[in-house]
Coordinates of C-alpha atoms in Angstrom, one line a residue:
Chain Y
M13 CA -12.7 7.2 -1.4
I14 CA -9.1 7.6 -0.2
G15 CA -8.4 6.1 3.2
R16 CA -5.3 6.3 5.4
L17 CA -2.1 8.0 4.4
N18 CA 0.0 4.9 3.9
H19 CA 3.4 6.7 3.6
V20 CA 5.3 9.8 2.6
A21 CA 8.2 9.0 0.3
I22 CA 11.4 11.1 0.6
A23 CA 14.1 10.7 -2.0
V24 CA 17.6 11.0 -0.5
P25 CA 21.0 11.4 -2.0
D26 CA 22.8 9.8 1.0
L27 CA 21.0 7.0 2.6
G28 CA 23.4 6.7 5.5
A29 CA 23.1 10.3 6.4
A30 CA 19.3 10.1 6.2
I31 CA 19.2 7.1 8.4
A32 CA 21.4 8.8 11.0
Q33 CA 19.3 11.9 11.0
Y34 CA 16.0 10.1 11.5
R35 CA 17.4 7.6 14.0
D36 CA 19.8 9.7 16.1
A37 CA 18.6 13.3 15.7
L38 CA 14.9 12.7 15.5
G39 CA 14.9 9.5 17.5
A40 CA 12.6 7.6 15.1
N41 CA 12.3 3.8 14.6
V42 CA 14.3 3.2 11.4
G43 CA 14.3 -0.1 9.7
D44 CA 17.0 -1.8 7.7
P45 CA 17.6 -0.9 4.0
Q46 CA 15.8 -3.2 1.6
D47 CA 16.8 -3.5 -2.0
E48 CA 13.9 -3.5 -4.5
P49 CA 15.7 -4.3 -7.8
D50 CA 12.4 -4.6 -9.6
H51 CA 11.6 -1.0 -8.7
G52 CA 15.1 0.5 -9.0
V53 CA 15.2 1.7 -5.4
T54 CA 16.6 0.9 -2.0
V55 CA 13.9 1.6 0.6
V56 CA 14.2 2.3 4.3
F57 CA 11.0 2.5 6.3
I58 CA 10.6 4.8 9.3
E59 CA 7.7 3.6 11.5
L60 CA 5.8 6.4 13.1
P61 CA 2.8 5.6 15.4
N62 CA 0.3 6.4 12.7
T63 CA 2.0 6.1 9.3
K64 CA 5.4 5.5 7.7
I65 CA 8.1 7.6 6.1
E66 CA 9.7 5.8 3.1
L67 CA 13.3 6.9 2.3
L68 CA 14.1 6.1 -1.4
Y69 CA 17.6 5.8 -2.7
P70 CA 18.4 4.9 -6.4
L71 CA 19.4 1.3 -7.1
G72 CA 20.9 0.2 -10.4
E73 CA 20.6 1.8 -13.8
G74 CA 17.5 3.8 -14.8
S75 CA 16.2 4.2 -11.2
P76 CA 12.9 6.1 -11.3
I77 CA 14.2 8.5 -8.7
A78 CA 17.5 9.3 -10.4
A79 CA 16.0 12.2 -12.4
F80 CA 14.3 13.6 -9.3
L81 CA 17.6 13.6 -7.5
E82 CA 19.3 15.3 -10.4
K83 CA 16.7 18.1 -10.2
N84 CA 16.8 18.1 -6.3
P85 CA 20.4 17.3 -5.4
S86 CA 19.6 17.6 -1.6
G87 CA 16.7 15.2 -1.9
G88 CA 13.1 16.0 -1.1
M89 CA 9.6 14.8 -0.7
H90 CA 8.8 12.6 -3.7
H91 CA 5.2 11.4 -3.3
V92 CA 2.4 10.7 -0.9
C93 CA 0.6 7.3 -0.9
Y94 CA -3.1 7.0 0.0
E95 CA -4.8 3.7 0.6
V96 CA -7.9 2.7 -1.3
D97 CA -10.1 -0.4 -1.0
D98 CA -10.6 -1.0 -4.7
I99 CA -8.0 0.3 -7.0
I100 CA -9.9 -0.3 -10.2
A101 CA -13.0 1.6 -8.9
A102 CA -10.6 4.4 -7.7
R103 CA -8.9 4.6 -11.1
D104 CA -12.2 4.7 -12.9
R105 CA -13.6 7.5 -10.7
L106 CA -10.4 9.5 -11.2
K107 CA -10.4 9.1 -14.9
D108 CA -14.0 10.2 -15.0
S109 CA -13.0 13.3 -13.1
G110 CA -10.3 14.1 -15.7
A111 CA -7.3 13.1 -13.6
R112 CA -4.5 11.4 -15.5
V113 CA -3.2 8.0 -14.4
L114 CA 0.5 7.5 -15.2
G115 CA 1.7 4.6 -17.5
D116 CA -0.8 2.4 -19.2
G117 CA -3.5 3.0 -16.6
E118 CA -3.3 -0.6 -15.2
P119 CA -2.3 -1.2 -11.6
K120 CA 1.2 -2.5 -11.0
I121 CA 2.5 -4.5 -8.1
G122 CA 4.3 -1.9 -6.0
A123 CA 7.3 -2.1 -3.6
H124 CA 5.0 -3.4 -0.8
G125 CA 3.6 -6.3 -2.9
K126 CA 0.2 -4.5 -3.4
P127 CA -1.5 -3.1 -6.5
V128 CA -0.6 0.6 -7.0
L129 CA -1.2 3.4 -9.4
F130 CA 0.4 6.8 -9.7
L131 CA -1.5 10.0 -10.6
H132 CA -0.1 12.9 -12.6
P133 CA 1.4 15.6 -10.3
K134 CA -0.1 18.4 -12.5
D135 CA -3.6 17.2 -11.6
F136 CA -2.7 17.3 -7.8
Q137 CA -1.1 20.6 -7.2
G138 CA 2.4 19.5 -8.1
T139 CA 2.3 16.4 -5.8
L140 CA 2.9 12.9 -7.1
V141 CA 0.1 10.8 -5.7
E142 CA 0.3 7.0 -5.3
L143 CA -2.8 4.9 -4.6
E144 CA -2.3 1.5 -3.0
Q145 CA -5.0 -1.1 -2.6
V146 CA -4.9 -2.5 0.9
Chain A
M16 CA 11.6 11.2 20.1
I17 CA 9.2 12.1 17.2
G18 CA 5.7 10.7 17.5
R19 CA 2.8 10.9 15.0
L20 CA 3.0 12.5 11.6
N21 CA 0.6 15.4 12.4
H22 CA 0.3 16.6 8.8
V23 CA 1.7 16.9 5.4
A24 CA 1.5 20.4 4.0
I25 CA 1.0 21.0 0.3
A26 CA 1.3 24.6 -1.1
V27 CA -1.3 25.2 -3.8
P28 CA -1.6 27.9 -6.4
D29 CA -5.4 27.5 -6.8
L30 CA -7.2 26.6 -3.6
G31 CA -10.6 26.0 -5.4
A32 CA -9.1 23.5 -7.8
A33 CA -7.2 21.7 -5.0
I34 CA -10.4 21.5 -2.9
A35 CA -12.3 20.1 -5.8
Q36 CA -9.6 17.5 -6.6
Y37 CA -9.4 16.2 -3.1
R38 CA -13.2 16.3 -2.4
D39 CA -14.6 15.2 -5.8
A40 CA -11.8 13.2 -7.5
L41 CA -10.2 11.6 -4.4
G42 CA -13.4 11.6 -2.3
A43 CA -11.7 12.9 0.8
N44 CA -13.2 14.8 3.8
V45 CA -12.2 18.4 3.0
G46 CA -12.8 21.2 5.6
D47 CA -13.6 24.9 5.0
P48 CA -10.8 27.4 4.2
Q49 CA -9.5 29.1 7.3
D50 CA -7.6 32.4 7.0
E51 CA -4.6 32.6 9.3
P52 CA -3.5 36.3 8.9
D53 CA -0.8 35.9 11.6
H54 CA 0.8 33.2 9.5
G55 CA 0.2 34.6 6.0
V56 CA -1.8 31.6 4.8
T57 CA -5.2 30.3 4.1
V58 CA -5.4 26.7 5.3
V59 CA -7.7 23.8 4.3
F60 CA -7.5 20.6 6.3
I61 CA -8.2 17.3 4.7
E62 CA -9.0 14.7 7.4
L63 CA -7.7 11.3 6.7
P64 CA -8.3 8.4 9.1
N65 CA -4.8 8.5 10.5
T66 CA -3.5 12.1 9.8
K67 CA -4.2 15.3 7.9
I68 CA -3.2 16.9 4.7
E69 CA -2.9 20.7 5.1
L70 CA -3.4 22.7 1.9
L71 CA -1.6 26.1 2.1
Y72 CA -2.5 29.1 0.0
P73 CA -0.8 32.5 0.3
L74 CA -2.7 35.2 2.3
G75 CA -1.7 38.9 2.2
E76 CA 1.7 40.4 1.6
G77 CA 4.9 38.5 2.4
S78 CA 3.3 35.1 2.8
P79 CA 5.9 32.5 3.8
I80 CA 4.8 30.3 0.9
A81 CA 4.8 32.9 -1.9
A82 CA 8.5 32.2 -2.7
F83 CA 7.8 28.5 -2.7
L84 CA 5.0 28.9 -5.2
E85 CA 7.3 31.2 -7.4
K86 CA 9.8 28.3 -7.6
N87 CA 7.0 25.7 -7.9
P88 CA 4.2 27.3 -9.9
S89 CA 2.1 24.1 -9.9
G90 CA 2.4 23.8 -6.1
G91 CA 4.0 20.9 -4.3
M92 CA 4.7 19.3 -0.9
H93 CA 5.9 22.1 1.4
H94 CA 6.7 20.4 4.7
V95 CA 6.0 17.5 7.0
C96 CA 5.1 18.0 10.7
Y97 CA 6.0 15.5 13.4
E98 CA 4.6 15.6 16.9
V99 CA 6.8 15.8 20.0
D100 CA 6.0 15.8 23.7
D101 CA 8.5 18.4 24.7
I102 CA 9.6 20.9 22.1
I103 CA 12.4 22.4 24.1
A104 CA 13.9 19.0 24.8
A105 CA 13.5 18.1 21.1
R106 CA 15.2 21.3 20.1
D107 CA 18.1 20.8 22.4
R108 CA 18.6 17.2 21.2
L109 CA 18.5 18.4 17.6
K110 CA 20.9 21.2 18.2
D111 CA 23.3 18.8 20.0
S112 CA 23.2 16.6 16.9
G113 CA 24.2 19.5 14.7
A114 CA 20.7 20.1 13.1
R115 CA 19.8 23.8 12.5
V116 CA 16.6 25.2 13.9
L117 CA 15.2 28.0 11.7
G118 CA 14.7 31.6 13.1
D119 CA 15.9 32.5 16.5
G120 CA 15.6 28.9 17.8
E121 CA 12.6 29.7 20.1
P122 CA 9.3 27.9 19.5
K123 CA 6.5 30.0 18.0
I124 CA 2.8 29.5 18.3
G125 CA 1.8 27.8 15.0
A126 CA -1.3 27.7 12.9
H127 CA -2.9 25.1 15.2
G128 CA -2.3 27.2 18.4
K129 CA 0.6 24.9 19.5
P130 CA 4.3 25.6 19.9
V131 CA 6.2 24.7 16.8
L132 CA 9.7 24.9 15.4
F133 CA 11.0 24.4 11.8
L134 CA 14.3 22.6 11.0
H135 CA 16.6 23.4 8.1
P136 CA 15.7 21.4 5.0
K137 CA 19.4 20.9 4.2
D138 CA 19.8 18.8 7.4
F139 CA 16.8 16.6 6.4
Q140 CA 17.4 15.5 2.9
G141 CA 15.7 18.6 1.3
T142 CA 12.6 18.2 3.4
L143 CA 11.4 21.1 5.6
V144 CA 10.5 19.5 8.9
E145 CA 8.1 21.1 11.4
L146 CA 8.0 19.9 15.0
E147 CA 4.8 20.5 17.0
Q148 CA 4.4 20.0 20.7
V149 CA 1.1 18.2 21.4

């Protein structure tokens, strides 16, 4: 069912330092910061030949990653995102298997403009899993 | 400098449950467990179209992921691995930039039989970074 790894998201407490480390020390192709006020994050994409790293920095009040950074002040890996062809079929299969979908169970439009769902980390070995319909 | 994302490693407290979730609920292509006694882990590879997920489970005494699972009893994302063409050149560039290489700074032969290095998570926004020469 799942296809490509769309991205790995890393929450960072200092966006400038993170950009410098990936661009200068690791020599990666780092994009410009993009504010996503609807999602409460500023996002920077790092383009690798086969996938992306998504740096997440809190934007505005009530950012969904503020609590994560309180628990992990240095930052850390926040979620992985797998691509699916049909997010409703994927959701129904996951619910049948007993996995919990976060929120009201309906796909939302994610930061890339595509339908997404998040799955409960306790059902996936402590890893927050995003599914994105591509 | 860095190339492909070779894998995302996820430490798991229950390998059977993790295999079932990825194979049955997420419908992924899950390999057989491989014991790596030299590295203190049992590894399961999940092959995605563009990269791999590596499930890590402790093997034997003094496993390098035992402490991680004590801190994260549900499991969690353990490290990301980026490919490089020349691990010595990569190490020297990183050291020049001020990043810390773990251990004695010399590449070791990793679980895939290739030279690897690990970089200090504090220098990479709380994320443990492995470099693998391919």
